[in-house]
PDB file of C-alpha atoms in Angstrom:
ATOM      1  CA  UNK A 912      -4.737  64.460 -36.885  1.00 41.00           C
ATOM      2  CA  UNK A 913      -3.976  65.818 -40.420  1.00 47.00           C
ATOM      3  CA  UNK A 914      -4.618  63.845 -43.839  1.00 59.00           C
ATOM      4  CA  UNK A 915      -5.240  60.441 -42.857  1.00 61.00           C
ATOM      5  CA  UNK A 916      -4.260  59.262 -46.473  1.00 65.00           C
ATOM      6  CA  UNK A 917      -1.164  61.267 -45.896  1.00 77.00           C
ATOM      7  CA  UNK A 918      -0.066  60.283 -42.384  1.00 79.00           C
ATOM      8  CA  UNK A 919      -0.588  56.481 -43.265  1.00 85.00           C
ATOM      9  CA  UNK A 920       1.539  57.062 -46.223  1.00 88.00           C
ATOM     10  CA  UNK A 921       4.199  58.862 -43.979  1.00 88.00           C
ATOM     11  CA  UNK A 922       4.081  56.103 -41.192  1.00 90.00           C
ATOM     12  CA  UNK A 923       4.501  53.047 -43.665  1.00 92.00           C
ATOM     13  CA  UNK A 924       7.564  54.464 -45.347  1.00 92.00           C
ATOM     14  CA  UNK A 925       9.130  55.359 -41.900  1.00 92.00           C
ATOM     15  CA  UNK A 926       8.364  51.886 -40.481  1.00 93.00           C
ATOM     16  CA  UNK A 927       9.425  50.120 -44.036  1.00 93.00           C
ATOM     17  CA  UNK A 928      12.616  52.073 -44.039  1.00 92.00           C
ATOM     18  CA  UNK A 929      13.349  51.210 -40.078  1.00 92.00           C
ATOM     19  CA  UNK A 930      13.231  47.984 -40.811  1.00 94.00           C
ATOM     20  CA  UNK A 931      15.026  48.139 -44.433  1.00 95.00           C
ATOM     21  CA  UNK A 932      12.339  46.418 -46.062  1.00 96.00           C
ATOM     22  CA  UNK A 933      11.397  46.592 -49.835  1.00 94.00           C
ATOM     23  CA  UNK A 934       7.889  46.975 -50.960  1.00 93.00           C
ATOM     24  CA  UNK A 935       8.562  43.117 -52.363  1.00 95.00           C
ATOM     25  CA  UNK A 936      10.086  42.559 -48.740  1.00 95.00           C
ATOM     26  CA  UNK A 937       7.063  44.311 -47.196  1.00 94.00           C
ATOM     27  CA  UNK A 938       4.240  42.795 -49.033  1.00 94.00           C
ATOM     28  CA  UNK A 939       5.807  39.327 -48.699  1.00 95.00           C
ATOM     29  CA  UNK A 940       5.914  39.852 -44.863  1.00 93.00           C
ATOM     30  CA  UNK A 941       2.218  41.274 -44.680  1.00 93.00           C
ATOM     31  CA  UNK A 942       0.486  39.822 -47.422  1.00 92.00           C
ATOM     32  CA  UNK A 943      -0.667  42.755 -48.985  1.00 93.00           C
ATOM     33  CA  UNK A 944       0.462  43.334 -52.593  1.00 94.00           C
ATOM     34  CA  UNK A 945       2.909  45.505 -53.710  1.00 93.00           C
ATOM     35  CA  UNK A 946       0.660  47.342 -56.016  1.00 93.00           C
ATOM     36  CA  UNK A 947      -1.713  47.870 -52.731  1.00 93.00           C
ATOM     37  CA  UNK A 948       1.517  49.134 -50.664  1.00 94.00           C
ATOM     38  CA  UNK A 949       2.783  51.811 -53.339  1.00 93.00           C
ATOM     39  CA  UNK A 950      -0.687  53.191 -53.781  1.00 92.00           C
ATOM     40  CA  UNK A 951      -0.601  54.021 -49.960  1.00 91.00           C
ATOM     41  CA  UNK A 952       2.999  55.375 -49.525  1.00 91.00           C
ATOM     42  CA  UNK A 953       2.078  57.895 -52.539  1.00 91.00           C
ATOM     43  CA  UNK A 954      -1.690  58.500 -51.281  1.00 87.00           C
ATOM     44  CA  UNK A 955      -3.524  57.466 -54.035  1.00 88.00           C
ATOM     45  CA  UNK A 956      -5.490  54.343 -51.870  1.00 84.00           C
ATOM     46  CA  UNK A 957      -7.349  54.228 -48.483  1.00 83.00           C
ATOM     47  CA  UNK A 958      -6.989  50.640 -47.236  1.00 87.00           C
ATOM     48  CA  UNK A 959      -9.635  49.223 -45.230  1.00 86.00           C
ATOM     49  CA  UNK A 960      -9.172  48.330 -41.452  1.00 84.00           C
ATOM     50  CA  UNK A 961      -8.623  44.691 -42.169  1.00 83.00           C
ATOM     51  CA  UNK A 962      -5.873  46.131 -45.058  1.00 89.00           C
ATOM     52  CA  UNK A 963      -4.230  48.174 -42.052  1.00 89.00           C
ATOM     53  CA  UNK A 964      -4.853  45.131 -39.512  1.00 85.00           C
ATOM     54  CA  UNK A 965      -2.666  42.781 -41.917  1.00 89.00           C
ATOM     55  CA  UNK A 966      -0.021  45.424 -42.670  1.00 92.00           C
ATOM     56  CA  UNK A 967       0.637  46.050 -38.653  1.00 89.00           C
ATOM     57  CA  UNK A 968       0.632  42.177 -38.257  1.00 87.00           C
ATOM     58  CA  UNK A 969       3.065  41.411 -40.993  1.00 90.00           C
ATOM     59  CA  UNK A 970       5.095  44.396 -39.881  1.00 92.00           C
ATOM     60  CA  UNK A 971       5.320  43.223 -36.225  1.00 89.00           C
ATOM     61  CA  UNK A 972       3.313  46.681 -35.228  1.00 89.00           C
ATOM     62  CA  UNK A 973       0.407  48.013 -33.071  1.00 87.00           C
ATOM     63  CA  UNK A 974      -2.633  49.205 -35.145  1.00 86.00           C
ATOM     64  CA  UNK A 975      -1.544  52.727 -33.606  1.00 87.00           C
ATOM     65  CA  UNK A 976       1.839  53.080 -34.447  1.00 87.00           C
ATOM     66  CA  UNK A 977       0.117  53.374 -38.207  1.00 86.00           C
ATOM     67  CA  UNK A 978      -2.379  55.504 -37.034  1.00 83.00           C
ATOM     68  CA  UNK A 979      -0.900  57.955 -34.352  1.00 77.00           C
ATOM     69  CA  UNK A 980       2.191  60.110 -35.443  1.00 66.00           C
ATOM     70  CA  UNK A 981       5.532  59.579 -33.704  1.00 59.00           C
ATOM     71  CA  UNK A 982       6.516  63.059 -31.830  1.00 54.00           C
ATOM     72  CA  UNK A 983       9.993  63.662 -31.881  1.00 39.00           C
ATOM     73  CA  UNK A 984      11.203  60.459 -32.528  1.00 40.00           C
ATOM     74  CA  UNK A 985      10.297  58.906 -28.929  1.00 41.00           C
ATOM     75  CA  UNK A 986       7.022  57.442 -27.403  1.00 46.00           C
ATOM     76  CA  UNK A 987       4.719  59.880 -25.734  1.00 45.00           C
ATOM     77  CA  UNK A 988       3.303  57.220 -23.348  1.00 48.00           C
ATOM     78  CA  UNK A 989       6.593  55.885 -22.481  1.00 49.00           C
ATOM     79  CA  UNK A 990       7.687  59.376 -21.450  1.00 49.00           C
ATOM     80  CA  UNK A 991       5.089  60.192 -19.212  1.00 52.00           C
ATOM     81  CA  UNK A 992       4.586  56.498 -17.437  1.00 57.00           C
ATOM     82  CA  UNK A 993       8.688  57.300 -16.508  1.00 61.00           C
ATOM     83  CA  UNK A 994       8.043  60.616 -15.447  1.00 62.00           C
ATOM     84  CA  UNK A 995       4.621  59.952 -13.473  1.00 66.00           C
ATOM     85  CA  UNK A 996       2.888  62.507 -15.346  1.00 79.00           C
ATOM     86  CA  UNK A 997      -0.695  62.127 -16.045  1.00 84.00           C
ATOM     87  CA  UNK A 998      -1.887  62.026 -19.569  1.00 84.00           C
ATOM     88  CA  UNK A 999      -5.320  63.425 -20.785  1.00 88.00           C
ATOM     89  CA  UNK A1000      -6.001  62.626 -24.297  1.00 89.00           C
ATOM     90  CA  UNK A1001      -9.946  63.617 -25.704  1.00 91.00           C
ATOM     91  CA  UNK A1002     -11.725  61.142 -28.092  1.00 92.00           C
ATOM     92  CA  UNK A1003     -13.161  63.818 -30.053  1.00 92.00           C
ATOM     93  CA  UNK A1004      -9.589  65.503 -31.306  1.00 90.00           C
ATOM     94  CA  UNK A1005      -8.512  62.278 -32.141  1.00 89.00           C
ATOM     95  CA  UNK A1006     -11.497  60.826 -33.964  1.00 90.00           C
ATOM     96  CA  UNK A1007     -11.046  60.135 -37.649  1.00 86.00           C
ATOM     97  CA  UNK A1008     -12.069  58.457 -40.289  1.00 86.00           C
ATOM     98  CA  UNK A1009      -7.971  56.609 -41.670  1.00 82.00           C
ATOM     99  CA  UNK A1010      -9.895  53.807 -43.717  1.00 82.00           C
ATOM    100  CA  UNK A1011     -12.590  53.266 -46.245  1.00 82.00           C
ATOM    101  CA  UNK A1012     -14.479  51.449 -43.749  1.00 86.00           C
ATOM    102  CA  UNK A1013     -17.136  53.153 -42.037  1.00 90.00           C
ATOM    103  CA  UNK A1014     -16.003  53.507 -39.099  1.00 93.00           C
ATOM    104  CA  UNK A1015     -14.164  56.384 -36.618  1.00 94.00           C
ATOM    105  CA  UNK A1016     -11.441  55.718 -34.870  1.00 93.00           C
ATOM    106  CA  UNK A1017     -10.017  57.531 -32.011  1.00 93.00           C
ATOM    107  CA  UNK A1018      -6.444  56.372 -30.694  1.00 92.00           C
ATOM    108  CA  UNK A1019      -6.915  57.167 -26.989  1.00 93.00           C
ATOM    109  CA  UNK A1020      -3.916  55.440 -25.686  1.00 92.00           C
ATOM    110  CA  UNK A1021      -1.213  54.502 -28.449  1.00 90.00           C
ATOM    111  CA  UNK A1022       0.406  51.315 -27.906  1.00 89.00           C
ATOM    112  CA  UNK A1023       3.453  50.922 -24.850  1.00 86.00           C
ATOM    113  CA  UNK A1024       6.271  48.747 -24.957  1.00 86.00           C
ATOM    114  CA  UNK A1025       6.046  48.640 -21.877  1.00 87.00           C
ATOM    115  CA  UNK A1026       2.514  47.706 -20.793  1.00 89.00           C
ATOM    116  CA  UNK A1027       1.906  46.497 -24.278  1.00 91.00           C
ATOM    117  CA  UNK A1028      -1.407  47.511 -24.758  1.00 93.00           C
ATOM    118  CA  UNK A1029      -3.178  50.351 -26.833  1.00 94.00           C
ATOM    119  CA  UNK A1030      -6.781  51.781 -26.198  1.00 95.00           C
ATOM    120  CA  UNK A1031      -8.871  52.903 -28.532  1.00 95.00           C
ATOM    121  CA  UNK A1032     -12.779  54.585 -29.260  1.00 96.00           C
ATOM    122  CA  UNK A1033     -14.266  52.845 -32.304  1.00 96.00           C
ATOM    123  CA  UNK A1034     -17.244  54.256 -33.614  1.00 97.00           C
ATOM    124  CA  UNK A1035     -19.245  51.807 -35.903  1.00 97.00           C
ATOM    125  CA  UNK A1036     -21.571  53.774 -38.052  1.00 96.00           C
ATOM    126  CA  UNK A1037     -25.459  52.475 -39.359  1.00 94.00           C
ATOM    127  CA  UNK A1038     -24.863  48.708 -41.413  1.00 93.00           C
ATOM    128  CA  UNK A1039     -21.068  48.763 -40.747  1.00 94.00           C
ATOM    129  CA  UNK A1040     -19.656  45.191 -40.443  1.00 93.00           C
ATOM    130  CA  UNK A1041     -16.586  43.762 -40.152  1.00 89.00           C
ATOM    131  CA  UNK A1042     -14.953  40.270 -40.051  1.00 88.00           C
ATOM    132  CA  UNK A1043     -11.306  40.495 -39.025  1.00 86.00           C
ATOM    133  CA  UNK A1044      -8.128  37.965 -39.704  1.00 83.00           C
ATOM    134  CA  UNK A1045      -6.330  36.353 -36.945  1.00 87.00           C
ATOM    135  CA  UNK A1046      -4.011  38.963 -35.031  1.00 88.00           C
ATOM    136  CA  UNK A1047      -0.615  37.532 -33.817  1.00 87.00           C
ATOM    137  CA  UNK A1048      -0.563  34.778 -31.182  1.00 92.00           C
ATOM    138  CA  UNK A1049      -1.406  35.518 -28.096  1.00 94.00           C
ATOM    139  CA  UNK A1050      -2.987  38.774 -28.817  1.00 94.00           C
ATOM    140  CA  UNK A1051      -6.034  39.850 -26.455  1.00 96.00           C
ATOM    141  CA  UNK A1052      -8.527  42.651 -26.767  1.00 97.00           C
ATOM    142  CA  UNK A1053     -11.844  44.029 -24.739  1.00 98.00           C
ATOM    143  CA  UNK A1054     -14.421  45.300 -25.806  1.00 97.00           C
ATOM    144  CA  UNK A1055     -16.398  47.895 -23.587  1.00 98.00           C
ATOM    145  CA  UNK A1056     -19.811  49.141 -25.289  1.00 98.00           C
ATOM    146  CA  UNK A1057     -20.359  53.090 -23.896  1.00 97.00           C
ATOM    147  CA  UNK A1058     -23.403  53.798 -26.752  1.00 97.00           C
ATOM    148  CA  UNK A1059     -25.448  52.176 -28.289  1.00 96.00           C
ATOM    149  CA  UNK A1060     -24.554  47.894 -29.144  1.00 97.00           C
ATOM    150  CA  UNK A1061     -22.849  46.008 -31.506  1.00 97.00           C
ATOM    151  CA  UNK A1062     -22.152  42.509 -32.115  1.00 98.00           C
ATOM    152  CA  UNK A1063     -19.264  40.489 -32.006  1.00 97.00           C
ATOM    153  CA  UNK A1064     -18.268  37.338 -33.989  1.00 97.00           C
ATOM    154  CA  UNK A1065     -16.404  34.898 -32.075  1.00 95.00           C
ATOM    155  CA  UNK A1066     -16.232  30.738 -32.175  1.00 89.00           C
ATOM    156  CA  UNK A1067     -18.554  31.083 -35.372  1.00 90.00           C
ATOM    157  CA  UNK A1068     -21.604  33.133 -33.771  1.00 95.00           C
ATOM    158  CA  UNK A1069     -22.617  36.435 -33.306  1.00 97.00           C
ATOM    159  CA  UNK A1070     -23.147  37.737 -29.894  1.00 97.00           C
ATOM    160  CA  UNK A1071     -24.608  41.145 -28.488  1.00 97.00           C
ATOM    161  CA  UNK A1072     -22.548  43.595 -26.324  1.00 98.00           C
ATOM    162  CA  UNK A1073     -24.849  46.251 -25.405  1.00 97.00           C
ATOM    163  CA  UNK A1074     -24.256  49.611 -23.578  1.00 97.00           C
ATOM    164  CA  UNK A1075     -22.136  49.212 -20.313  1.00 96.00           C
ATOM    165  CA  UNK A1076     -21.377  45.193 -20.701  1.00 98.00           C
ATOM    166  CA  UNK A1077     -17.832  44.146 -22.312  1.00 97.00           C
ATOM    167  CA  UNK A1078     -16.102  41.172 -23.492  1.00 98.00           C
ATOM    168  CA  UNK A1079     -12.445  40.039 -23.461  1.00 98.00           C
ATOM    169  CA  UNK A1080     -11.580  37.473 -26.341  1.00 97.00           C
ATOM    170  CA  UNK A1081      -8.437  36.330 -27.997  1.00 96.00           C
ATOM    171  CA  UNK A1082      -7.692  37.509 -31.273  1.00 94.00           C
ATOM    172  CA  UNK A1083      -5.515  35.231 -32.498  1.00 92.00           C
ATOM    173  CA  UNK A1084      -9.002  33.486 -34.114  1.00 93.00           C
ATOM    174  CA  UNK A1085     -10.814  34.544 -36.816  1.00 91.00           C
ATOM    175  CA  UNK A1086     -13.377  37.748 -35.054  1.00 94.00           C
ATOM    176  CA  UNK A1087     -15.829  40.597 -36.261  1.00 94.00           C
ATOM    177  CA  UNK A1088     -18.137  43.672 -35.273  1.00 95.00           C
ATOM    178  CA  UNK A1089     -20.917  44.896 -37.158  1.00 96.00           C
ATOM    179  CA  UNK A1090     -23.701  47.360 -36.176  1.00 97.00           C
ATOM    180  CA  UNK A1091     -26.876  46.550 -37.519  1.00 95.00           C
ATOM    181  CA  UNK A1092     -29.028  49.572 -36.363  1.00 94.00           C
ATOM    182  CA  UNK A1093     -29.279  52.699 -38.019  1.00 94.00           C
ATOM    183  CA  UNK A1094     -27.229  54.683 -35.025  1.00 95.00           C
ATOM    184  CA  UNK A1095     -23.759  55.100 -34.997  1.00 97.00           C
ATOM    185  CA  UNK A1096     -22.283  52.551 -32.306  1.00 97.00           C
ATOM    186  CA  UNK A1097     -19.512  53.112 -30.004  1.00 98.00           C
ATOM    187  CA  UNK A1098     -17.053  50.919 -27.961  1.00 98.00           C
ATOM    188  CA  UNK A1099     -13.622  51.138 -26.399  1.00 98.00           C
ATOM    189  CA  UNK A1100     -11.503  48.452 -27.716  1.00 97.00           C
ATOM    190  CA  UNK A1101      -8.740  47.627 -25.444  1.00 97.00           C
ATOM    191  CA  UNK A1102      -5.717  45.601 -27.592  1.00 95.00           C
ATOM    192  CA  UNK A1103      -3.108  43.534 -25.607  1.00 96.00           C
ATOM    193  CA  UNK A1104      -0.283  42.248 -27.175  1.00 92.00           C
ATOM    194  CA  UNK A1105       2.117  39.781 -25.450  1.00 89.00           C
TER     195      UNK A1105
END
């Protein structure tokens, strides 16, 4: 993936302009200021995750259609589950670093309108934490720790998912992750949306 500043600038213009939204329209919608949204269409701001998170909830998006180009105008996955095709995507050419936050992110599987689901590698690095907003009703994601453990914030408490154990949890409630130890964590986060 190029410029992370500059493909999240690219992909919130071309999803504002889809839906012929303003920036007042936009940051009405998503509850992220104006200000906040011009400073990332020109490239002069990395939001954080939870910035990104409220943008793609206001905006009626996946988390992936900000992060993960659009190839000529269509949906990769939706092209291949027609055509029966299998897909191999690797974490490690996808991996990058879109946000502030300090954490990696590798879009595995971008989200399908059809299965309605996206898959992603997260990679929490030493003392990262992060406490996350309500995602749209009805929204569901797993968590599946493959190195290292994390822990997750749900109904008020945190709770340890260590290496090979997973959670499912809706995210329509107030949720976190953090990584307390000093070694980078790393989970697949599975993200269903009805």
């Amino acid at each position: 993936m190029n410029n992370p500043n500059q493909h999240l600038a690219r992909m919130l213009k071309y999803y504002r302009h889809q839906k012929s939204w303003s920036l007042d329209k936009t940051a009405q919608e998503t509850g992220v200021s104006k200000a906040m949204l011009g400073q990332i269409e020109r490239k002069e701001s990395s939001p954080t995750v939870a910035i990104l998170w409220k943008i793609a909830t206001g905006m009626r998006l996946s988390l992936s259609q900000l992060l993960e180009p659009i190839d000529n105008g269509g949906d990769v996955q939706a092209t291949i589950i027609h055509n029966q095709a299998p897909i191999f995507r690797h974490a490690s050419a996808l991996r990058s670093q879109p946000t502030t936050d300090n954490m990696l992110i590798a879009p595995l599987f971008p989200f399908d309108p059809q299965l309605k689901f996206e898959i992603f590698e997260l990679t929490l690095l030493g003392g990262f934490e992060k406490r996350s907003q309500a995602h749209a009703t009805g929204v569901i994601e797993h968590i599946i720790v493959i190195s290292g453990s994390i822990d997750v914030f749900l109904g008020a408490q945190w709770q340890r998912v260590s290496v090979g154990e997973g959670v499912r949890f809706a995210a329509d409630t107030y949720h976190g992750y953090r990584n307390l130890s000093d070694l980078p964590a790393v989970f697949h986060n599975i993200i269903y949306y009805p």
